[in-house]
Coordinates of C-alpha atoms in Angstrom, one line a residue:
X8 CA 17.0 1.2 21.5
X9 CA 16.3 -0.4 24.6
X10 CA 12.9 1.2 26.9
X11 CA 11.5 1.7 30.1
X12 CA 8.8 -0.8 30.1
X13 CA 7.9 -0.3 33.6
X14 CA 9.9 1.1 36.7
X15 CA 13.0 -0.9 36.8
X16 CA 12.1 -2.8 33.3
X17 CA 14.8 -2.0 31.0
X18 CA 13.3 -3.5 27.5
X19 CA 15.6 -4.5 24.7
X20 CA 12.6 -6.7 22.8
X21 CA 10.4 -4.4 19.8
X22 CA 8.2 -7.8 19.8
X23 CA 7.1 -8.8 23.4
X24 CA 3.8 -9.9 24.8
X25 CA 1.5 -8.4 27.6
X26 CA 2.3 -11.6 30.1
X27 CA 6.5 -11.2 30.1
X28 CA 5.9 -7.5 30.4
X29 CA 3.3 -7.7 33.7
X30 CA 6.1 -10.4 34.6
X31 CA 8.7 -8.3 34.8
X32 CA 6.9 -5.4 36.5
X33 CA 5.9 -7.7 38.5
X34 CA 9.4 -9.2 39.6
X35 CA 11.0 -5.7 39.5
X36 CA 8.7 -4.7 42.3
X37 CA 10.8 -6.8 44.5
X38 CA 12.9 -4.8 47.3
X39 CA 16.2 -6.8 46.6
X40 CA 15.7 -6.0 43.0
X41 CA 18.9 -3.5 42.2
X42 CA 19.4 -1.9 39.7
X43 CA 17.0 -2.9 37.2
X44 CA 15.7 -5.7 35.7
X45 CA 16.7 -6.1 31.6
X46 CA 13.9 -7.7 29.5
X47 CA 16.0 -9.3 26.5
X48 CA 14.6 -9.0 23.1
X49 CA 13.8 -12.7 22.6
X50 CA 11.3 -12.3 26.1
X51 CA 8.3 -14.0 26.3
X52 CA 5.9 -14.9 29.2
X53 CA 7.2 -17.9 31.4
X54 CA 6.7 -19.7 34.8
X55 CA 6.5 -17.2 37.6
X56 CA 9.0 -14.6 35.7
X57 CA 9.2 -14.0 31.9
X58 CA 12.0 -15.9 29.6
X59 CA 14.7 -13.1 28.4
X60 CA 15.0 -12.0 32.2
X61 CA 17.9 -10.8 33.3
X62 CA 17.2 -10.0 37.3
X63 CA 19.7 -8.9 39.9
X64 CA 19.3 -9.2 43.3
X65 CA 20.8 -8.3 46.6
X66 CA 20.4 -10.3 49.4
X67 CA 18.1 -13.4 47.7
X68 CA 18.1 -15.4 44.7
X69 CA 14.7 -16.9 43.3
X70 CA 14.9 -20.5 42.2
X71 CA 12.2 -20.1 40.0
X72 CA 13.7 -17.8 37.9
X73 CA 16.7 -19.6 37.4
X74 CA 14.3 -22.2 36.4
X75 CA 14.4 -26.1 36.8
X76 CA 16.9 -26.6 33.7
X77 CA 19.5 -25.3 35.4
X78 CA 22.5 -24.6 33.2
X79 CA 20.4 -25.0 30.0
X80 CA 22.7 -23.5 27.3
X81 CA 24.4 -24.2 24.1
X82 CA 28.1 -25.3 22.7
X83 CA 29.1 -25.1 18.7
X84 CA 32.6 -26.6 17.6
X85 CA 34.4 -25.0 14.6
X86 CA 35.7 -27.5 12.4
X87 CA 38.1 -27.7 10.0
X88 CA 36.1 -28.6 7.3
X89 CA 34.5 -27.0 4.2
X90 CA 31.3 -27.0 2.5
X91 CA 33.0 -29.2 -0.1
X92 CA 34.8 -31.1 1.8
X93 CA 31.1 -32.7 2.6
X94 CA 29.1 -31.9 -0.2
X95 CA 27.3 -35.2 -1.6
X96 CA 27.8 -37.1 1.4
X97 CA 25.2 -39.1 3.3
X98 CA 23.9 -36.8 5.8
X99 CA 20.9 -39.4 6.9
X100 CA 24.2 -42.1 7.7
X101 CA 25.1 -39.0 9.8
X102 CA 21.6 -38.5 11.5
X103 CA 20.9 -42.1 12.4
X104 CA 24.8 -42.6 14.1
X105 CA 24.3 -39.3 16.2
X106 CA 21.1 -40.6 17.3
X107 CA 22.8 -43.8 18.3
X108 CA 25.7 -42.2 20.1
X109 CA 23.8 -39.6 21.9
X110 CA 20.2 -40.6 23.7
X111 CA 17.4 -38.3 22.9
X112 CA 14.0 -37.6 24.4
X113 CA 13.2 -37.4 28.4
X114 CA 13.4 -40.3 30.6
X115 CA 16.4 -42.1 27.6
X116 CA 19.9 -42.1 29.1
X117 CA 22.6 -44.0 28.5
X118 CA 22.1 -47.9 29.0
X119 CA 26.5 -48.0 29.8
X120 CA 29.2 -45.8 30.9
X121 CA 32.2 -47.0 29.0
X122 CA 31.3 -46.6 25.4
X123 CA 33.6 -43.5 24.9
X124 CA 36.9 -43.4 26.9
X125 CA 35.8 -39.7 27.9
X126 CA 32.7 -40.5 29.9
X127 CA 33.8 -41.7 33.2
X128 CA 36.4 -38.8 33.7
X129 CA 33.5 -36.6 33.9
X130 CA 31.4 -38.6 36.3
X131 CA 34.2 -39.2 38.7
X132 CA 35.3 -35.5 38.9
X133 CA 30.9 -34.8 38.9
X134 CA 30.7 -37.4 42.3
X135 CA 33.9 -35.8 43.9
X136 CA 32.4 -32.2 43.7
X137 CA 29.0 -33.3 45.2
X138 CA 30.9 -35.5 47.8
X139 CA 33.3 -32.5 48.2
X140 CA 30.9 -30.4 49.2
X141 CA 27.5 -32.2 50.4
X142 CA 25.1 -32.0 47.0
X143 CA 22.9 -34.5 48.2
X144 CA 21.6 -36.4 44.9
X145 CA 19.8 -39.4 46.3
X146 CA 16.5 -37.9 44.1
X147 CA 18.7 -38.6 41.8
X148 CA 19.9 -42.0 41.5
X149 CA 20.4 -42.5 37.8
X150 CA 22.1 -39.0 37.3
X151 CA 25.3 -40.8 35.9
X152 CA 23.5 -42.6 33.1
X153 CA 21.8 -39.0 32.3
X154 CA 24.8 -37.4 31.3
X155 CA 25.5 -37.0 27.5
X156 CA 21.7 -37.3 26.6
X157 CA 19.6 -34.6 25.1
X158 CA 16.2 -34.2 26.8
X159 CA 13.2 -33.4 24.3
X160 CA 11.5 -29.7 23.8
X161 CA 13.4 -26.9 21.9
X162 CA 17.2 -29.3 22.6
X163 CA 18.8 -30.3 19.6
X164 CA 21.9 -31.2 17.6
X165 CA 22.5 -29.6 14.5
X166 CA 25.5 -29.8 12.0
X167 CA 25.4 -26.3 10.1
X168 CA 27.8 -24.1 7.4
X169 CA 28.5 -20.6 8.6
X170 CA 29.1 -17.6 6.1
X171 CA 32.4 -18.5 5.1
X172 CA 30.8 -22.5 4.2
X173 CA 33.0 -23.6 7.2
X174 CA 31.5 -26.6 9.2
X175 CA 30.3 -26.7 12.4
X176 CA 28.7 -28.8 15.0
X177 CA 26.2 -27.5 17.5
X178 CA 23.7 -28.5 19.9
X179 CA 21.5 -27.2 23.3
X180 CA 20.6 -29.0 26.3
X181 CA 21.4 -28.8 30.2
X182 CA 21.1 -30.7 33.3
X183 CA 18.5 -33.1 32.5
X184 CA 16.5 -34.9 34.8
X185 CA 19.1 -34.6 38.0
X186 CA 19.0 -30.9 38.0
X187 CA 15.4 -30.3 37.5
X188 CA 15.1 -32.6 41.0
X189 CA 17.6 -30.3 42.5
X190 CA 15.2 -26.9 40.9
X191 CA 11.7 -28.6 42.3
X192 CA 13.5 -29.1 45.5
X193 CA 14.5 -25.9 46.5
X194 CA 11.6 -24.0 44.5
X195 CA 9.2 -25.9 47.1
X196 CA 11.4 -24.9 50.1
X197 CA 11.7 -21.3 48.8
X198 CA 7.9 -21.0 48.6
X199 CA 7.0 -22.6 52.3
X200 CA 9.8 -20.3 53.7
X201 CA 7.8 -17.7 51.8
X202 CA 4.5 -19.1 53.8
X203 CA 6.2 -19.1 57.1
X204 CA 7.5 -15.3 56.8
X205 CA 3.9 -14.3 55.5
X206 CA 5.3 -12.2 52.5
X207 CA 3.0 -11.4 50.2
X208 CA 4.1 -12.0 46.4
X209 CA 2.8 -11.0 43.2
X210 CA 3.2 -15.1 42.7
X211 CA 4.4 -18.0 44.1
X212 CA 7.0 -18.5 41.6
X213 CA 9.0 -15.1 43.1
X214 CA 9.4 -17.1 46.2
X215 CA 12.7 -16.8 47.3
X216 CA 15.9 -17.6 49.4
X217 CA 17.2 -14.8 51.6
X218 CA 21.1 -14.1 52.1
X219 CA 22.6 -15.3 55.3
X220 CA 19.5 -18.7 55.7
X221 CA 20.9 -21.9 55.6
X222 CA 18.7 -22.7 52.9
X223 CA 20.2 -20.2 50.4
X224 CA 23.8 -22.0 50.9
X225 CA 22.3 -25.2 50.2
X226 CA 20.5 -24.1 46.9
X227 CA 23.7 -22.0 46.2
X228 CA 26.1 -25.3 46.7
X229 CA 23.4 -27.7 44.8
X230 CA 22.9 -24.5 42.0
X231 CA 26.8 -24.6 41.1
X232 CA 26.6 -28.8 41.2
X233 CA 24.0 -28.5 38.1
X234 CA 25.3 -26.1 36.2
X235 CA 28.6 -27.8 36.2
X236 CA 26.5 -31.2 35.2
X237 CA 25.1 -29.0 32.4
X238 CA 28.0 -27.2 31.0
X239 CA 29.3 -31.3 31.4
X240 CA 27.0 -32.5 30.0
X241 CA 27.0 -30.5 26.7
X242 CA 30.3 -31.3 26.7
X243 CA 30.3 -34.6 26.6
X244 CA 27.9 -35.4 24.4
X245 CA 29.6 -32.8 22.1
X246 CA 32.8 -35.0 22.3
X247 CA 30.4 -38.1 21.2
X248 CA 29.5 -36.1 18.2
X249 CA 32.9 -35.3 17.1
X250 CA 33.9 -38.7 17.3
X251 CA 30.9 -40.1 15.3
X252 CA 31.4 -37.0 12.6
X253 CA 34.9 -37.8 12.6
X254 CA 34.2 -41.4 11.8
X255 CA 31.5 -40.6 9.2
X256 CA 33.3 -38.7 7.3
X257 CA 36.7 -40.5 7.6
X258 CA 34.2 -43.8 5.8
X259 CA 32.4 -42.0 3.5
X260 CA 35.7 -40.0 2.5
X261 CA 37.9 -42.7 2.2
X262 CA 40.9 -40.9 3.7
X263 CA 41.6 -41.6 7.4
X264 CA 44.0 -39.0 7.5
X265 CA 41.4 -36.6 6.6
X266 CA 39.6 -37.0 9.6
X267 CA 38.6 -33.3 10.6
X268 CA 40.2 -31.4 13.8
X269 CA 38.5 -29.1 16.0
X270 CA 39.4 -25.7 15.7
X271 CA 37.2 -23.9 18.3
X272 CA 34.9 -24.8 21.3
X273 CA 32.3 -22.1 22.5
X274 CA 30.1 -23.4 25.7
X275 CA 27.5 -21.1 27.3
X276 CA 24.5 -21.0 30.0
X277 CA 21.7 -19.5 29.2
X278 CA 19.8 -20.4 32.9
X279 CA 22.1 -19.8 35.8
X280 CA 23.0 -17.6 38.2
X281 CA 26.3 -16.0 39.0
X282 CA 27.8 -13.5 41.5
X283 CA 28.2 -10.2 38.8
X284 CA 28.8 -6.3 40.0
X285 CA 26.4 -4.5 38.6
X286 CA 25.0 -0.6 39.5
X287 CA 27.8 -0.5 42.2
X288 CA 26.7 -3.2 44.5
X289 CA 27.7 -7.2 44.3
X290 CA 24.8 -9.3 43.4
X291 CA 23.2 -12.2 42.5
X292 CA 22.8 -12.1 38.9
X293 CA 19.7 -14.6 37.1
X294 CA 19.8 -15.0 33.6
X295 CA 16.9 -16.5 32.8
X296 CA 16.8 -17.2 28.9
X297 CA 19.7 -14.8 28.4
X298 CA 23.8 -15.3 27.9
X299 CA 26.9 -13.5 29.6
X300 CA 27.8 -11.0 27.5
X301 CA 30.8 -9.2 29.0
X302 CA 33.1 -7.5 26.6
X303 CA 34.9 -9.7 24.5
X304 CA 32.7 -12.9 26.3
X305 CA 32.0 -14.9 23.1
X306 CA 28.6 -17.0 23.2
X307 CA 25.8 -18.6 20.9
X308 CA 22.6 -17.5 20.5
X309 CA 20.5 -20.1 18.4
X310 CA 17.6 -19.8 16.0
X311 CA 14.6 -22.3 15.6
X312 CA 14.9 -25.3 13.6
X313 CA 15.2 -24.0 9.9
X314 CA 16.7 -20.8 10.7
X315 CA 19.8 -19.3 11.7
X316 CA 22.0 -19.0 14.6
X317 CA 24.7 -16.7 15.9
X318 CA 28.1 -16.7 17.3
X319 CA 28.6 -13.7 19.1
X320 CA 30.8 -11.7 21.2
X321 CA 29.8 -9.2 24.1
X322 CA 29.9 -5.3 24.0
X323 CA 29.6 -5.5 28.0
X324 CA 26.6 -3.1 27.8
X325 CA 26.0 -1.9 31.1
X326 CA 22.4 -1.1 30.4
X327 CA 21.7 -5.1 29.6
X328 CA 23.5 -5.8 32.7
X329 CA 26.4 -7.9 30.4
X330 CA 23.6 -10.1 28.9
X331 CA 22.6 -10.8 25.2
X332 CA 19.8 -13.0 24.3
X333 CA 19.3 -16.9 24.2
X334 CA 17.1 -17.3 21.1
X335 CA 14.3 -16.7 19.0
X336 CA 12.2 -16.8 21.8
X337 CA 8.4 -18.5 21.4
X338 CA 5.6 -16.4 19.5
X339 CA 2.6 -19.4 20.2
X340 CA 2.8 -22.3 22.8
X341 CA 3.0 -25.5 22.2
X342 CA -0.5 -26.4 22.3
X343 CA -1.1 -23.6 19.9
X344 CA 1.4 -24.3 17.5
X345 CA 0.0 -27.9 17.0
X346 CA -3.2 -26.4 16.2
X347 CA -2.0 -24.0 13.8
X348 CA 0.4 -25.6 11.9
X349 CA 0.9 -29.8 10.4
X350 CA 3.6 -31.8 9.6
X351 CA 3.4 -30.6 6.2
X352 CA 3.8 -27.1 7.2
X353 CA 7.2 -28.4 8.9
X354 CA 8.8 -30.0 6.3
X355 CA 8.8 -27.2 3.9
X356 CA 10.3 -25.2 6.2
X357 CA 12.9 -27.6 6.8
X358 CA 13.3 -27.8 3.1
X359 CA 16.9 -28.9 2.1
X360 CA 17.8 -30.0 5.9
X361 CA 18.3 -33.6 7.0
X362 CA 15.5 -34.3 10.2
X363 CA 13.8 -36.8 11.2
X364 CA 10.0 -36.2 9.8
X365 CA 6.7 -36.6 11.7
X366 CA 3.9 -35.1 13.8
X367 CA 6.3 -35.0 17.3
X368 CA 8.3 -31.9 15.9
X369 CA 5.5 -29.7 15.1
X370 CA 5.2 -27.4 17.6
X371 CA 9.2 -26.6 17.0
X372 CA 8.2 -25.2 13.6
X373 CA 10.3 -22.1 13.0
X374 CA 6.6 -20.4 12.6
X375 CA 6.1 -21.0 16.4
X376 CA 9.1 -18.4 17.3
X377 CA 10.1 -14.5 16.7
X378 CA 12.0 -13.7 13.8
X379 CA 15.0 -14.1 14.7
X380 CA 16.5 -11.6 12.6
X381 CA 14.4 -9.1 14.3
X382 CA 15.6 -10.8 17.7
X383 CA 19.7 -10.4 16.3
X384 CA 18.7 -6.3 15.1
X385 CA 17.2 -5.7 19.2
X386 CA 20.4 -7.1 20.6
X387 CA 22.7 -4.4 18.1
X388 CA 24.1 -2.7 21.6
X389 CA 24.8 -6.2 23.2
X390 CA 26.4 -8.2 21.1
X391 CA 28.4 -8.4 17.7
X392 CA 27.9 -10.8 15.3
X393 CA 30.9 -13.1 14.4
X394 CA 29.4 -15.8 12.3
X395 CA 26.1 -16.3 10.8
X396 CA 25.6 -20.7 11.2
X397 CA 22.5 -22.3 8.5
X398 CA 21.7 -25.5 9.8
X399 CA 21.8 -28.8 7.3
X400 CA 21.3 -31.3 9.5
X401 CA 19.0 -31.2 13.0
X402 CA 18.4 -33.9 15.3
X403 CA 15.4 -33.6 18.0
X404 CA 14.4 -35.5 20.8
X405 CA 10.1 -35.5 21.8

């Protein structure tokens, strides 16, 4: 059962550190703040205002807490395919040709556009909308080649078997270089508009954009660009790993005909902002680390590498404010999970799951995260749980 953490903190989290809970206060303080702020249960401290916030506001938005991956989310495909349908084939074959289709790691994009017939579709109708309506992107000049790449950090592509053994592919990244230009942009205008007002902030990462400026219908316009680029991009590089799965197991199986069809297509933000109702007024609602969850809204909620993720559909829980979590949420930083844990440590916990080994993953170990079990028990009055994914294949970017 959710708490009052702090006036206008409504806390869904049984695990949650000091920081994200002086965060929130902090950020609920905020006169635009209405009704109350929802601390998910996978919160933990962030940049300016805690991960697992859900804030609405008024008559401002704060680019800050929407964060500089803008759009960051996840999509899962249902296959066709069984357990057995797979079973003995050469997941490593797998690995290696999703790691050539799909460029991992920050600062790798794509070195051509025209390797799938898919691709330019998506930039053409990407360049119309920011034509269409005056998303500048000159910081941005190599935002085509970015799309359909993976980033580094907690991103990944997994292949896992839900509770029925049915096959799925899954993966989580956003809008990449281009968007976190368009977040560092408008986070330094927010904050020197801040200056010029003289209002006083708990810090300068609740600087925000005011309803009515000029400056909020820029960040609004350039906002709605990048999370279409993510939601885009995620698609896109989802399509790559059909085709490449398709083609792996169509070789390996011997029986083109085989080939497996998609059966179902979930794709979800999980840093955005959107115009919601919520408490009887219209406002701008910031999921930061957190995914619609309307009633009947069907999203994913990941684990960390090595444990388990969800597909889930809302309860539209008024309370929450129509969010659910976005993950397991981080327990240590990075810095401190490389000191407590090794390699070694990773690999047996990625026992029985094809990854790439080596000291860059380390502080991705499932150790480094909340449970999430615990995280999946916290959300009970957001969410239901519609399939329970084990991952047996993961592919990371540094």
């Amino acid at each position: 059962m959710p708490t009052m953490a702090s006036p206008k903190v409504l806390n869904y989290a049984s695990h949650v550190d000091d920081n994200a809970l002086r965060q929130a206060a902090e950020t609920a303080r905020l006169p635009f703040v209405h009704p109350h702020i929802a601390l998910m249960p996978d919160a933990h401290a962030g940049k300016g205002s805690a991960v697992g916030t859900v804030i609405p506001t008024t008559d401002a938005v704060i680019p800050a807490a929407v964060g500089v991956d803008i759009g960051c989310g996840m999509i899962a495909v249902e296959t066709r395919l069984g357990a057995a349908d797979i079973d003995g084939m050469d997941l490593a074959a797998l690995r290696r040709a999703i790691e050539a289709a799909i460029p991992l790691s920050p600062g790798n994009y794509n070195r051509g556009l025209d390797r799938f017939v898919f691709t330019r579709a998506r930039i053409d109708s990407l360049a119309g909308q920011a034509s269409d309506t005056g998303v500048d992107l000159s910081h941005s000049p190599k935002w085509r080649e970015q799309l359909g790449s993976l980033g580094g950090g907690n991103h990944f592509i997994e292949l896992c078997l839900d509770e029925r053994d049915i096959v799925w592919l899954f993966l989580h990244s956003g809008s990449r270089g281009v968007g976190n230009k368009i977040a560092q942009k408008h986070i330094k205008i927010a904050q020197k508009l801040c200056r010029q007002w003289s209002i006083q902030l708990p810090n300068a990462d609740l600087a925000y954009l005011a309803q009515g400026t000029p400056e909020l219908a820029a960040y609004l316009r350039e906002l709605k660009w990048a999370q279409r680029f993510a939601f885009e991009n995620r698609a896109e590089m989802m399509d790559r790993f059909v085709e490449v799965f398709a083609d792996w197991y169509a070789s390996d199986a011997g029986d083109v005909d085989a080939v497996p069809l998609e059966v179902d297509r979930i794709n979800c933000h999980h840093n955005y902002t959107v115009k919601e109702t919520h408490g009887g007024k219209d406002v701008w609602l910031t999921r930061k680390g957190a995914i619609d969850a309307h009633k009947g809204v069907r999203g994913v909620i990941p684990g960390s590498m090595g444990t388990r993720s969800y597909v889930v559909r809302g309860k539209g829980n008024e309370s929450g404010l129509c969010s659910a979590p976005h993950g397991a949420g981080r327990r240590f930083s990075r810095t401190e999970a490389r000191k407590r844990f090794t390699a070694d440590d990773l690999a047996a916990r990625m026992a029985g799951i094809e990854y790439r080994h080596g000291e860059e993953w380390v502080d991705e170990i499932p150790d480094a995260y909340k449970d999430i079990d615990q995280v999946m028990a916290d959300a009970v009055d957001l969410v239901d749980i519609e399939h329970t994914l084990r991952q047996i294949l993961n592919v990371k970017g540094t």
